[in-house]
Structures are given as structure tokens and as C-alpha cells.
Coordinates of C-alpha atoms in Angstrom, one line a residue:
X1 CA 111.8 76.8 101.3
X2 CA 113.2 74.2 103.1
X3 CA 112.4 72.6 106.5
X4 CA 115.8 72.9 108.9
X5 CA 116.9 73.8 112.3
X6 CA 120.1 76.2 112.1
X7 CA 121.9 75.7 114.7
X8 CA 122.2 79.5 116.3
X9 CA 122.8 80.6 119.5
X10 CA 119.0 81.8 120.7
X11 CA 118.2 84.9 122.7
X12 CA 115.6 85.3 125.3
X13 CA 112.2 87.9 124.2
X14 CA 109.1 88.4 125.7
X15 CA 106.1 88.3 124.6
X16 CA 103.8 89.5 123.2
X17 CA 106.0 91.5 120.7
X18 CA 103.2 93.7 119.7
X19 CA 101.4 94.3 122.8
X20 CA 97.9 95.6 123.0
X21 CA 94.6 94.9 120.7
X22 CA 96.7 93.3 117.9
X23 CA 95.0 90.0 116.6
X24 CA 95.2 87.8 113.9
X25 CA 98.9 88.5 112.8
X26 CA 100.3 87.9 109.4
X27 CA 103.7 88.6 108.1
X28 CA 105.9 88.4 105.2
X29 CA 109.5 88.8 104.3
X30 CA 111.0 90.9 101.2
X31 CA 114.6 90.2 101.5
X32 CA 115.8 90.5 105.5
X33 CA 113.0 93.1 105.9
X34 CA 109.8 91.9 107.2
X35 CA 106.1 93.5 107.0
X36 CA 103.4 92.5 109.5
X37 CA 99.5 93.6 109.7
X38 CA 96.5 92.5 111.8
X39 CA 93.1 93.1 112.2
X40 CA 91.2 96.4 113.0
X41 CA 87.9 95.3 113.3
X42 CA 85.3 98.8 113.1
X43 CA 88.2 101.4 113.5
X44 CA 89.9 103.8 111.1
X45 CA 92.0 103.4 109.6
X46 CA 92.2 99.9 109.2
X47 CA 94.8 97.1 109.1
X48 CA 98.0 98.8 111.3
X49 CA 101.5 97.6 109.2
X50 CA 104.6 97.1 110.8
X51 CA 108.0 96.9 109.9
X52 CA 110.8 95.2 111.4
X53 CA 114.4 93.7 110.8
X54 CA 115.0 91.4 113.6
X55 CA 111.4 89.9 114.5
X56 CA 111.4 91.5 118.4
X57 CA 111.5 94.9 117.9
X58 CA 108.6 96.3 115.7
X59 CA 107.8 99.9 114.6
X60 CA 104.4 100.9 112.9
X61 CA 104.8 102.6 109.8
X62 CA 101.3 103.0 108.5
X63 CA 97.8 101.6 107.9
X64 CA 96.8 100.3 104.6
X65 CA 93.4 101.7 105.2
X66 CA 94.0 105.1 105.5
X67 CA 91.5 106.8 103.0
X68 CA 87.6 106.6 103.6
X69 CA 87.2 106.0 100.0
X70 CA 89.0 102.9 99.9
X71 CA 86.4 101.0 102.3
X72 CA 83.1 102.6 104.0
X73 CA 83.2 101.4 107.7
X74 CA 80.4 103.6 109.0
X75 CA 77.8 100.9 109.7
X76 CA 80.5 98.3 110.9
X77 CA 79.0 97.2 114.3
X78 CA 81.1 96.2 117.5
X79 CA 83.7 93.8 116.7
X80 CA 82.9 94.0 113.0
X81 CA 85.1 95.8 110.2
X82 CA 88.0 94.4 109.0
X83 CA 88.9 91.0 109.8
X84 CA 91.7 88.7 109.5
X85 CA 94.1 89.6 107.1
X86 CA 96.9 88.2 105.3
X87 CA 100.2 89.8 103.5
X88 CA 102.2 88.8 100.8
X89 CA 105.3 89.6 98.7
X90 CA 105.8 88.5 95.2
X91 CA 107.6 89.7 92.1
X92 CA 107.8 93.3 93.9
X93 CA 104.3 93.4 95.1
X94 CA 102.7 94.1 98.1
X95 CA 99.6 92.4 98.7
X96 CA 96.6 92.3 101.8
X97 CA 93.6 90.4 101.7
X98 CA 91.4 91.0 104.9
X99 CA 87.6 90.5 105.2
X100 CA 84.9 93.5 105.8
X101 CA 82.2 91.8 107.8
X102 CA 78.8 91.9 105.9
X103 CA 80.7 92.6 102.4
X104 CA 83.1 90.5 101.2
X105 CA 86.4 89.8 100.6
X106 CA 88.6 92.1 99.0
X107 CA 92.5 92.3 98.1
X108 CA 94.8 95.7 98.4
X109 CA 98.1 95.8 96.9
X110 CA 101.7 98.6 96.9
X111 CA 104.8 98.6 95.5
X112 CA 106.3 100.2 98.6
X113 CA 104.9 99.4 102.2
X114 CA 105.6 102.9 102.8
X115 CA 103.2 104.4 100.2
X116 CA 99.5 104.2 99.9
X117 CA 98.2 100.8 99.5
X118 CA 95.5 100.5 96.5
X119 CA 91.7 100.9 96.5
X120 CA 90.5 97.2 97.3
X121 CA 89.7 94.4 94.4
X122 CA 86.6 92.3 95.5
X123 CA 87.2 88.9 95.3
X124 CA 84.2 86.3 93.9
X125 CA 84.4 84.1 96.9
X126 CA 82.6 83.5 100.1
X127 CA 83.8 82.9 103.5
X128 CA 86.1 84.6 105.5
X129 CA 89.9 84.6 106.9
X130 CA 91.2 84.9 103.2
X131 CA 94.6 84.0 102.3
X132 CA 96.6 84.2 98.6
X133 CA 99.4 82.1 97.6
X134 CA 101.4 82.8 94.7
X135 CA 103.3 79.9 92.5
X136 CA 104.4 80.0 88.7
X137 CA 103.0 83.5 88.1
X138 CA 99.5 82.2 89.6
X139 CA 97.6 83.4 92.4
X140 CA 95.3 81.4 94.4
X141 CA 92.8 82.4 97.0
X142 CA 91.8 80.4 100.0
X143 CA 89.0 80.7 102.3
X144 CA 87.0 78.9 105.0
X145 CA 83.6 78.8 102.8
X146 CA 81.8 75.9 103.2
X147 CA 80.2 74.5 100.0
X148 CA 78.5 71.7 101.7
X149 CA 75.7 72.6 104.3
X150 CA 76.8 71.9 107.8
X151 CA 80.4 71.1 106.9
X152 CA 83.5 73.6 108.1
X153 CA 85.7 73.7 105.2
X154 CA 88.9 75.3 103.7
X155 CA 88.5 75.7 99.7
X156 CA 90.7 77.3 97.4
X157 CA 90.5 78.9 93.8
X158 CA 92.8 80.4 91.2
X159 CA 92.0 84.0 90.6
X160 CA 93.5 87.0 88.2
X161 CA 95.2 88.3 91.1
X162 CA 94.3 91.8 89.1
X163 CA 90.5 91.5 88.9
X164 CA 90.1 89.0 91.5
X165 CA 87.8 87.2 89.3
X166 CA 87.8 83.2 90.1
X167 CA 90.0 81.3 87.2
X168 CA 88.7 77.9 88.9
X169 CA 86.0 76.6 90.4
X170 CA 86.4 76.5 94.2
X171 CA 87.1 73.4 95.4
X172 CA 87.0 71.8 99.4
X173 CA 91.4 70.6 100.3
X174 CA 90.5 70.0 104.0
X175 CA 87.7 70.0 107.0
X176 CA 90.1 70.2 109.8
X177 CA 90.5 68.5 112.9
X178 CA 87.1 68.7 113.9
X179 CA 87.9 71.2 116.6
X180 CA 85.2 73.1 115.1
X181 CA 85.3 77.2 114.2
X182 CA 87.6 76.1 111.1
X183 CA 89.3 79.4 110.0
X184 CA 92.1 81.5 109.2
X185 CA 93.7 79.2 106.3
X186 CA 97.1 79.3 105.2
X187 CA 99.2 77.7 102.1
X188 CA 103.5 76.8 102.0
X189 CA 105.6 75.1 99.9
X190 CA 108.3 73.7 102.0
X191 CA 110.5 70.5 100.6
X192 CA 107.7 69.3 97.7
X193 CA 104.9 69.3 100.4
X194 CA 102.0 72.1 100.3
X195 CA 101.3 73.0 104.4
X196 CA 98.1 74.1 105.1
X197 CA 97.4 75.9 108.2
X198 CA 94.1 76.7 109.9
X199 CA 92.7 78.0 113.4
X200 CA 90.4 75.6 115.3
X201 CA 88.9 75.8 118.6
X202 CA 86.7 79.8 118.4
X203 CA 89.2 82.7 119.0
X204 CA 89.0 81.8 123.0
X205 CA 90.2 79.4 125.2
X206 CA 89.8 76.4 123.1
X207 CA 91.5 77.9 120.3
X208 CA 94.5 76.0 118.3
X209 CA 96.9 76.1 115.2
X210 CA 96.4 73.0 113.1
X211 CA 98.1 71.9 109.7
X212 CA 97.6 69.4 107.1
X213 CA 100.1 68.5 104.2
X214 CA 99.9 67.4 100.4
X215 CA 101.7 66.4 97.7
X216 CA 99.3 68.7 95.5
X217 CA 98.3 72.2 96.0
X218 CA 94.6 70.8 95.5
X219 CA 94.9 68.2 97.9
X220 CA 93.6 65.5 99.3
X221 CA 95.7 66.8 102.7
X222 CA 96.4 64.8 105.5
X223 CA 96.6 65.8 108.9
X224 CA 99.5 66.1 111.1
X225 CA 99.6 63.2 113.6
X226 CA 100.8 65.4 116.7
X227 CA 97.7 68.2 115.9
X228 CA 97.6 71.2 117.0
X229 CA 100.8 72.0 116.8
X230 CA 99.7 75.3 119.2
X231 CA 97.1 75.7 121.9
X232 CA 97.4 76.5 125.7
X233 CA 94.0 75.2 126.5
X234 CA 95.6 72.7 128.8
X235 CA 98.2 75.3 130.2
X236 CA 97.4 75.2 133.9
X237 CA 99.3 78.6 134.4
X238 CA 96.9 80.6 132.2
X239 CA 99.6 83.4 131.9
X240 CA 98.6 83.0 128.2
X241 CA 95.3 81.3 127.0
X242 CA 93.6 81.7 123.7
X243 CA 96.8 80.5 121.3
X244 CA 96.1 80.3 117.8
X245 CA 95.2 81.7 114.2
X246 CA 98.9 81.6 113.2
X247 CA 101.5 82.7 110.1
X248 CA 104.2 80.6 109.7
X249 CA 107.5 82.1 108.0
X250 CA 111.3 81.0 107.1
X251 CA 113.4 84.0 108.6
X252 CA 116.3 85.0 105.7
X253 CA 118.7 82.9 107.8
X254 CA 116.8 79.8 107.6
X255 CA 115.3 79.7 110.9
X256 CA 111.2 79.0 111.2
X257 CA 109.0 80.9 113.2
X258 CA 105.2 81.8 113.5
X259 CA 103.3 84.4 114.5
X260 CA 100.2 84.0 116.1
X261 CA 97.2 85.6 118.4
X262 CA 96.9 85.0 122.0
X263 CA 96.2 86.7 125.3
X264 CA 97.5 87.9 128.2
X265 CA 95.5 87.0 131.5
X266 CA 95.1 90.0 133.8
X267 CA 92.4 89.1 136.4
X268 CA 91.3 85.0 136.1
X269 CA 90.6 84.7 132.5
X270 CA 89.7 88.1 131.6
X271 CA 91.5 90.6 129.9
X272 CA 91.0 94.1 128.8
X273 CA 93.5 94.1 126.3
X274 CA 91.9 91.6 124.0
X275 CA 94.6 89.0 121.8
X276 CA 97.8 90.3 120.9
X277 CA 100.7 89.5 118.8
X278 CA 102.9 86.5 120.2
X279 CA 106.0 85.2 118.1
X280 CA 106.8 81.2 118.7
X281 CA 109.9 79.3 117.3
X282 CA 109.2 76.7 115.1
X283 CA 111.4 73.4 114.7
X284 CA 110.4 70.6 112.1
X285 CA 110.3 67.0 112.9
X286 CA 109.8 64.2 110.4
X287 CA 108.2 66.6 107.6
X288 CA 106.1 68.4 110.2
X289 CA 106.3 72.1 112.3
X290 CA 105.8 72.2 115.5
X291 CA 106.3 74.0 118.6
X292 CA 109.0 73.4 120.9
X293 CA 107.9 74.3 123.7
X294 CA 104.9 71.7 125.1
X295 CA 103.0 73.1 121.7
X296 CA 102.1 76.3 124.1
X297 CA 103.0 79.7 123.7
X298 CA 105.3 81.7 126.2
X299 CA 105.6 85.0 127.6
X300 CA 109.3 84.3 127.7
X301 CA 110.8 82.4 124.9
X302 CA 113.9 81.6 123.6
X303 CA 115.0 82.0 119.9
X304 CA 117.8 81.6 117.2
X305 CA 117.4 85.9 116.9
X306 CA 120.1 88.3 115.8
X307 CA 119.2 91.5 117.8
X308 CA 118.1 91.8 121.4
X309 CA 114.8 93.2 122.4
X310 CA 114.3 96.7 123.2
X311 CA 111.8 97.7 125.1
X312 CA 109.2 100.1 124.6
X313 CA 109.0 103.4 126.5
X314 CA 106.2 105.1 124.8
X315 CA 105.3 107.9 122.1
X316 CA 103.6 111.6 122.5
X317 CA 101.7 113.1 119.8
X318 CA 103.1 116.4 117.9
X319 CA 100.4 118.5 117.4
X320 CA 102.2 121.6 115.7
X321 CA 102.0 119.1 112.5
X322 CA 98.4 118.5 110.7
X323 CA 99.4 114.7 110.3
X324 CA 98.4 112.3 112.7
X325 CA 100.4 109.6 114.0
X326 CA 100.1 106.0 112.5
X327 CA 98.5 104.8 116.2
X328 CA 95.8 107.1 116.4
X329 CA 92.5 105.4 115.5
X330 CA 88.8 106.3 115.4
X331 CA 85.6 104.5 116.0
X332 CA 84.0 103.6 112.7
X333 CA 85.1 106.9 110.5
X334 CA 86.9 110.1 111.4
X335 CA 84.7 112.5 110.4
X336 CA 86.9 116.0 109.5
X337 CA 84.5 118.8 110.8
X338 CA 85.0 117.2 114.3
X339 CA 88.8 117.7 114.9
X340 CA 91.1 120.7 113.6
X341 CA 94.6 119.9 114.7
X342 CA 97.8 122.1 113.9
X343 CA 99.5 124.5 115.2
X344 CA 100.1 122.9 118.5
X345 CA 96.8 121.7 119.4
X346 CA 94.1 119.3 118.8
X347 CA 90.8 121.3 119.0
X348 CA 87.3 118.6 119.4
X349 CA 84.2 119.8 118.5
X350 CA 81.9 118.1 120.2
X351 CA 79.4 115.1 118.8
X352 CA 75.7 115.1 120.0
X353 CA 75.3 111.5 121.7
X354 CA 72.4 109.4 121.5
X355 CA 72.0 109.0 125.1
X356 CA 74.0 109.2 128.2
X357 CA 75.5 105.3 127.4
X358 CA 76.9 106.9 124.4
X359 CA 80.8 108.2 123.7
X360 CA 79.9 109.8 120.7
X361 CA 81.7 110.2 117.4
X362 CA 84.5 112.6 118.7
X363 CA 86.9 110.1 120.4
X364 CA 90.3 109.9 118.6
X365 CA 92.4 107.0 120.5
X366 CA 95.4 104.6 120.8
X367 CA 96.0 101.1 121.6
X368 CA 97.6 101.0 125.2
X369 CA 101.2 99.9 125.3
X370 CA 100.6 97.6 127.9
X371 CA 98.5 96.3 131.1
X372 CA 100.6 98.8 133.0
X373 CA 101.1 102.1 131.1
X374 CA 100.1 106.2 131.4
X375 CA 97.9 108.2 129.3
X376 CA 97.7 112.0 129.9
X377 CA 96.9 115.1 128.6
X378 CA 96.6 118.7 129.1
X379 CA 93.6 120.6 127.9
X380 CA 91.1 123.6 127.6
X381 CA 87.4 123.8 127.7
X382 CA 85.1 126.2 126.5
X383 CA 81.4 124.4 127.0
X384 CA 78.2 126.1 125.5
X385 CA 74.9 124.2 126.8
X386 CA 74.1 122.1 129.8
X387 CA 76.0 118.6 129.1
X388 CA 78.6 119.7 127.2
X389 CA 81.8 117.8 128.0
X390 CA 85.5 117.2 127.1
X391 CA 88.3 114.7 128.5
X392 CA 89.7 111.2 128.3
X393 CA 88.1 107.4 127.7
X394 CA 88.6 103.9 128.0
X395 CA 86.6 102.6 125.5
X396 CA 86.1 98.8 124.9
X397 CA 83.0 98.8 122.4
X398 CA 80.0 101.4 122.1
X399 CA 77.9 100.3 125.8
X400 CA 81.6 99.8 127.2
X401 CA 83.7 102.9 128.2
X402 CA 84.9 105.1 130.9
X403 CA 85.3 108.4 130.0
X404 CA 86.7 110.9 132.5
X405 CA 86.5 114.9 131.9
X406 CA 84.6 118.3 132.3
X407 CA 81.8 118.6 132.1
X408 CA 78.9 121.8 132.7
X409 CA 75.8 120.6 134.9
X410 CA 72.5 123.1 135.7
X411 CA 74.9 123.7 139.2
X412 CA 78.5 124.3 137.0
X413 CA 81.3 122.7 135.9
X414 CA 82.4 119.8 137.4
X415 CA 84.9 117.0 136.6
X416 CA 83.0 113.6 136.0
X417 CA 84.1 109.9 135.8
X418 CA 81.0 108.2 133.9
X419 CA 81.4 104.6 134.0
X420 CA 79.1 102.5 131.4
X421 CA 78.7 99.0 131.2
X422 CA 75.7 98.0 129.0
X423 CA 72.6 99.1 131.2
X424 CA 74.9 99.6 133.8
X425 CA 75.7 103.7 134.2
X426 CA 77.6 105.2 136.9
X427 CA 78.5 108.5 138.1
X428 CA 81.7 107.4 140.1
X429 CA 83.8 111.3 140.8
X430 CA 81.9 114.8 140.5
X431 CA 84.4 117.4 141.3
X432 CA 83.8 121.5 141.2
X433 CA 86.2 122.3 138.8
X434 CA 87.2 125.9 137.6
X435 CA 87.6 127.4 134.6
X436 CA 91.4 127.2 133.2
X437 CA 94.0 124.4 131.7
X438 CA 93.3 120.5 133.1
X439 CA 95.6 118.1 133.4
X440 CA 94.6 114.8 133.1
X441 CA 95.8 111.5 133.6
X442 CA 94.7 107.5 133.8
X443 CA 97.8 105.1 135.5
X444 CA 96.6 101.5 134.0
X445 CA 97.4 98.5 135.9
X446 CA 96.0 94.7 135.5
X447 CA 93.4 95.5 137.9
X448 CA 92.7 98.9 137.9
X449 CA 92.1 102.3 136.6
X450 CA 93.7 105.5 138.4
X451 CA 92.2 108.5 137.1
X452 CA 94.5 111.9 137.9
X453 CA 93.7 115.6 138.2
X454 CA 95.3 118.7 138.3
X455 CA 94.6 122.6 137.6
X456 CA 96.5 125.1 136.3
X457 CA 99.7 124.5 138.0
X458 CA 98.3 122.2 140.9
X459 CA 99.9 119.3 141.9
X460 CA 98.5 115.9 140.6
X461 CA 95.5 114.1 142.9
X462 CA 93.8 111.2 142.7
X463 CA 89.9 111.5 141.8
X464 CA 89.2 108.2 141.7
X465 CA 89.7 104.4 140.7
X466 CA 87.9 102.1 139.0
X467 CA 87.6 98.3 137.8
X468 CA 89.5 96.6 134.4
X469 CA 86.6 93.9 135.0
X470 CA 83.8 95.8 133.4
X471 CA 85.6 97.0 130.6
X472 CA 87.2 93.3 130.1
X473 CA 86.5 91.3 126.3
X474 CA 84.9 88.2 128.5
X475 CA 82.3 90.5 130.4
X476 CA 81.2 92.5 127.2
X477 CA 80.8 89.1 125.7
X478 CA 81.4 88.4 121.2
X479 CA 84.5 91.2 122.2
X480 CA 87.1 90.6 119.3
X481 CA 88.6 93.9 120.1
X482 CA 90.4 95.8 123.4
X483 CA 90.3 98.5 125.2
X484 CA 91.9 101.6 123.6
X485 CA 92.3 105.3 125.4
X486 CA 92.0 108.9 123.7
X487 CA 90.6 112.3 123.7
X488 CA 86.7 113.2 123.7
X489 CA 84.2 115.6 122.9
X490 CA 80.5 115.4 123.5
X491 CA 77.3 116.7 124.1
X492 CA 73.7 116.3 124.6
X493 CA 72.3 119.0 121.8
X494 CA 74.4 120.8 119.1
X495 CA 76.5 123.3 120.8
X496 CA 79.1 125.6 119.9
X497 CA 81.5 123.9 122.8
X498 CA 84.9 123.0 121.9
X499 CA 87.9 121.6 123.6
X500 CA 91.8 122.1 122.8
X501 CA 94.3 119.8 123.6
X502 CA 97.8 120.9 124.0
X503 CA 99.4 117.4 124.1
X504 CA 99.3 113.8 124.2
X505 CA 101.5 111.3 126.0
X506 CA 101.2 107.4 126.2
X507 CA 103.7 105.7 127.7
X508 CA 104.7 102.4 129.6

């Protein structure tokens, strides 16, 4: 690779280019086709892939978690799971290293993106953030273990990129900035120089990209004079905060790039969505990236791109086939006895909760599209025991959600909006409701939920409205995830209840 700066005419995009809970990006190229994944945290599957040929317009084509074997999640706890993963092409291989919190770090691998991705390899190395560089038909790993007690440190190792068994010791190439939080490592060759780049700064508003360069793989690397090269913590507009944990790439006409985490602000410095994809031009100056634009990040940017940006409009679910959608996600596991879908519908069988702050383990849900977007539904109920229910949720982590639907009470069947927020419970709507189809619907703005109802044939009304703030990553506190919406099914005792759902819509 080679640091340049084609000259190309540049296009205006906005950001972020994948939009909703989407953090810690990292892409690769295999000829002009280009394959991106991020973190998942505790849902299943894990680790969303996406495709594109143009940088802007992305479609998801998969998860490379997709079989419970492959990784047990069930006693992941909020915000932990997968983290931080990295993707890499060489000689015809796929490979993904992520983190599972509490376990390790482990390495998945395909020959085709499109296929099933391999049961993991655990690697013999501590830390987290894991990245894999490839040179001369060797593999070596890179963490952010420290090996010296209260030091932050990036150290690397050679493994069999097969076994994942260490071929070297591991061995400190850089402490950072100082910014502290020293994470989310990654290695280039570019023009003789090895580029190491790192995350500084916590994954909030302090956060940064920072890079360090050496003439040997195993250092010692010296640190760019005009670090970080990214951050907005000193952006005054706060239409983006939180900038960092990048992936820099060489596009296949030479152009440089990198993709990176950051927010989107919806009320102050909170948002619900939690950090999302952002793509930033890159131009290099005396041996050394950097970004263009003040160092920050942009929701409108201009680049040297060869496609315009399409927007997206949305996607609906087809329930007549037995194979769900790539988007659809499920809290921890997704347990089979629980949903039953074919043949047009999506029958839930409802999960016993805990206690009333409790969604339950029958919730299958999407990222949203955006701050403003439309989920809806049409559905029937047939409860069995006093607090049976059935509906829709906003669900941000387990003492975090909204959830909206029928539900039968001692005094009958009424249609509920529960609003929980840690000890904080709320019955905000309690309508009579009769049996028959509902149609249900949440409009999402930056500020606000609208929660719609309808029977039968009825015309659409408005039951009731309700707050992003409690269901934002800054109120719930150590949030590394966002909100996401779906269907539910719960209940306070085993019952025979179940719910079908004739469709599902999301769009922008």
C-alpha cells in the first residue's frame, strides 16, 4: 500500500452510513468488494456483515454468529457479548477476531462471506479489541493486554493462524498517548512504515483515534506529532461526539479512508441510538494519515466516491418463509420453542418474566433505521392467565424498555404501555381493548415516542407518547448498546397464551 491523494472529483454522503447501534466498525477489501462487521454485544446472532461496492451504500448479508453452537451467549450480561471485532482477507480467506466478554478471544474464518463462517479458534492471549495482521504467510495477533501492572499497553504475537496457538512471546510495541482506555489496536504496512492505530479517550466523549509508526513490525513506534488524528471532543456543535475506535483502508482506486464509531446527539448529549458507523476521508501528510476535516467527524462529508448515496427507505419481514431476515436479533439466545414462524405468520409463545421490570425471553427485534423511523405490526392474541400479554418494545438493556401491547387484567383485556427504567415502572395508557386483529405502531423521533392503535379495520389513534430520555445510553449508564424495537410475548406463570403476527414493517 501506498500513502497518496488521487486527485478525484468527491461526492457529498452523509453520515453515519450504517445508522443505528453499529459500533466499533471494521472493514476489509477483496478486490473492489468490501466486507464490514461490528459489534453485537449480548444479542444473537452476533457480529452483523455487510457488503458493499461503493463505501455509502451498504446491504447486510448475514451474521457470522448465526449458530448457538459456535459461541454460548446465554449468561452474557448488558453490554457484554461480543466485542470489538476485526475482519481480514488474505490468500482467499475470510477472517474475524472479536472478543466474548468473560472468555476470551477467539478467531472465525470463510471462504465465502456469504456462507457460514467457522466455529471459533481460541486464541492464547489476554486483553481485548483483537486485531490479526497477515505478512509473508504469517499471522500476528494484537491486543491491548497489559503485561506490566498499571500500564495500558498494545502487544502483539505471532500465532498459527489455524490453532491460534502463540508462535512468540507477546511483547509491549506501544502505550499510547496517554489518553487513557488504550484499545481497539490496528496494524498497516503503507510505504516501508508499520501504522499502528488505537482508540484512546473511553468509548464517550473523550474518545479519539491515535497512531504510532515503525520501521519494524515489533517496534519501538513513535507517535504521530499531530495526535489524534480523530476526536470531536472539542466540537462545539456536538452534532457528533464520541469519535473514535477506527479502521483505516486503501479503497481499490487508491483513495484512503477510515471507518470509525461515533454518535449522533438527539437531546443534549444523549442518544438512544448508541454509536454508529461514520466513514471519514483520509489524506496523508509527511508519512502520516489524518483527517481533513479539523480531525472531526461530519454528518456531511465530502469524498473522492464513485456512486452516489441512496437512501434507505426500509424493509418488512416475509413471514410465509421459515428464514429470518439478517436484521432480526434476539436478547442473549433465541430459544426455538418460543417462536414458530411460516406460513405467513410469526406465532410467540409467551416467556414467564421474573418480575414486572422484566421483557422476558420472547422479544425478537431490529436495529431502528434511524432517530426518525416507523415500526408496525398487525397481530392476534389469544391470552390464557391473568398477565398474559403480547405487542411491541423499545428495549435498550434488561431494566430499560417500553413495551406497548395487550394485555388480560382481573377486569379484561386492555392495551398497556409499561414504561421501565431501573426501579422506575410506569403504567402510562390502559385502554379496553376487544378481542380481534391489532394494529400497532411506534413513530420514533429524536425526542419522542408515538405509540399507535387500531382495531379491526379502525382508523389509527394515538394512545400515547413518551420520552427517548429514559431509554437514552447516558441515562442507563456503562450502555455500549442502543435501543432496538420488535415483537413480544410474556407472562407472569406458564400459560398456554400465544400471539400471531401477520407482518412486520420498519421503515424510515
Amino acid at each position: 500500500m501506498k500513502y497518496q491523494n488521487p486527485i478525484i472529483s468527491n461526492m457529498k454522503y452523509q453520515n453515519p452510513i450504517i445508522r443505528g447501534f453499529h459500533p466499533d466498525p471494521s472493514i476489509c477489501r477483496a478486490g473492489e468488494d468490501y466486507y464490514l462487521v461490528t459489534s453485537s454485544m449480548e444479542y444473537f446472532p452476533g457480529l452483523p456483515l455487510f457488503h458493499s461496492r461503493d463505501l455509502v451504500n451498504w446491504e447486510q448479508i448475514g451474521n457470522c454468529i448465526d449458530r448457538p453452537e459456535q459461541l454460548d451467549m446465554k449468561n452474557a450480561c448488558d453490554s457484554g457479548g461480543i466485542w470489538a471485532p476485526t475482519i481480514r482477507y488474505d490468500r482467499g480467506v475470510f477472517y474475524v477476531t472479536a472478543t466474548l466478554d468473560a472468555y476470551g478471544n477467539f478467531i472465525i474464518s470463510t471462504e465465502d462471506p456469504y456462507k457460514e463462517w467457522s466455529d471459533p479458534v481460541w486464541v492464547n492471549m489476554g486483553g481485548i479489541d483483537p486485531s490479526l495482521y497477515f505478512e509473508d504467510g504469517k499471522a500476528y495477533y494484537c491486543t491491548n493486554q497489559s503485561l506490566h501492572p498499571g500500564m495500558e499497553e498494545i502487544t502483539l504475537a505471532e500465532i498459527d493462524i489455524i490453532s491460534g496457538e502463540r508462535r512468540s512471546p507477546v511483547r509491549t510495541i506501544w502505550c499510547g498517548t496517554g489518553g487513557g482506555h488504550l484499545e481497539g489496536p490496528h496494524i498497516y504496512l503503507v510505504n516501508g512504515w508499520y501504522y499502528l492505530l488505537a482508540a484512546e479517550g473511553g468509548t464517550n466523549f473523550n474518545h479519539m483515534a491515535t497512531i504510532a509508526r515503525s520501521r519494524s513490525i515489533w517496534g519501538p513506534y513513535e507517535s504521530c506529532p499531530r495526535n489524534p488524528i480523530l476526536t470531536n471532543r472539542h466540537d462545539t456543535v456536538k452534532q457528533v461526539q464520541c469519535s473514535g475506535h477506527g479502521d483505516l483502508f486503501e479503497d481499490h482506486r487508491g483513495n484512503w479512508w477510515m471507518v470509525h464509531l461515533a454518535i449522533r446527539t438527539a437531546r443534549r448529549t444523549m442518544t438512544q441510538l448508541g454509536r454508529e458507523t461514520f466513514l471519514t476521508p483520509v489524506v496523508w501528510e509527511n508519512g502520516w494519515p489524518g483527517i481533513g476535516t479539523n480531525k472531526m467527524a461530519a454528518l456531511e462529508q465530502e469524498g473522492p466516491l464513485w456512486e452516489e448515496q441512496q437512501e434507505t427507505i426500509g424493509w418488512s419481514a416475509d413471514f410465509s418463509s421459515k428464514e429470518w431476515e439478517p436484521q432480526w436479533i434476539f436478547v442473549r439466545e433465541k430459544k426455538p420453542g418460543l417462536f414458530q414462524r411460516g406460513e405467513g405468520k410469526l406465532r410467540l409463545y409467551p416467556s414467564v418474566r421474573n418480575s414486572a421490570f422484566e421483557l422476558g425471553q420472547t422479544f425478537a427485534a431490529a436495529r431502528p433505521l434511524d432517530f426518525a423511523c416507523e415500526m408496525e405490526t398487525i397481530f392476534r392474541f389469544w391470552p390464557d392467565k391473568t398477565g398474559d400479554e403480547a405487542g411491541i418494545a423499545v428495549y435498550l438493556q434488561s431494566d430499560f424498555h417500553y413495551r406497548f401491547g395487550r394485555k388480560k387484567t382481573e377486569q379484561g383485556e386492555f392495551l398497556v404501555l409499561e414504561k421501565i427504567a431501573e426501579d422506575f415502572h410506569q403504567t402510562a395508557c390502559r385502554i379496553p381493548v376487544k378481542p380481534g386483529r391489532t394494529h400497532l405502531k411506534i413513530v420514533c423521533s429524536k425526542e419522542k415516542y408515538d405509540f399507535y392503535y387500531a382495531m379491526e379495520n379502525e382508523q389509527m389513534r394515538l394512545a400515547c407518547s413518551a420520552s427517548t430520555r429514559f431509554l437514552s445510553c447516558e441515562v442507563a449508564g456503562r450502555c455500549f448498546t442502543g435501543t432496538v424495537m420488535g415483537l413480544y410475548a410474556s407472562a407472569e406463570v406458564k400459560t398456554d397464551a400465544y400471539a400471531d403476527f401477520e407482518n412486520f414493517k420498519m421503515r424510515r
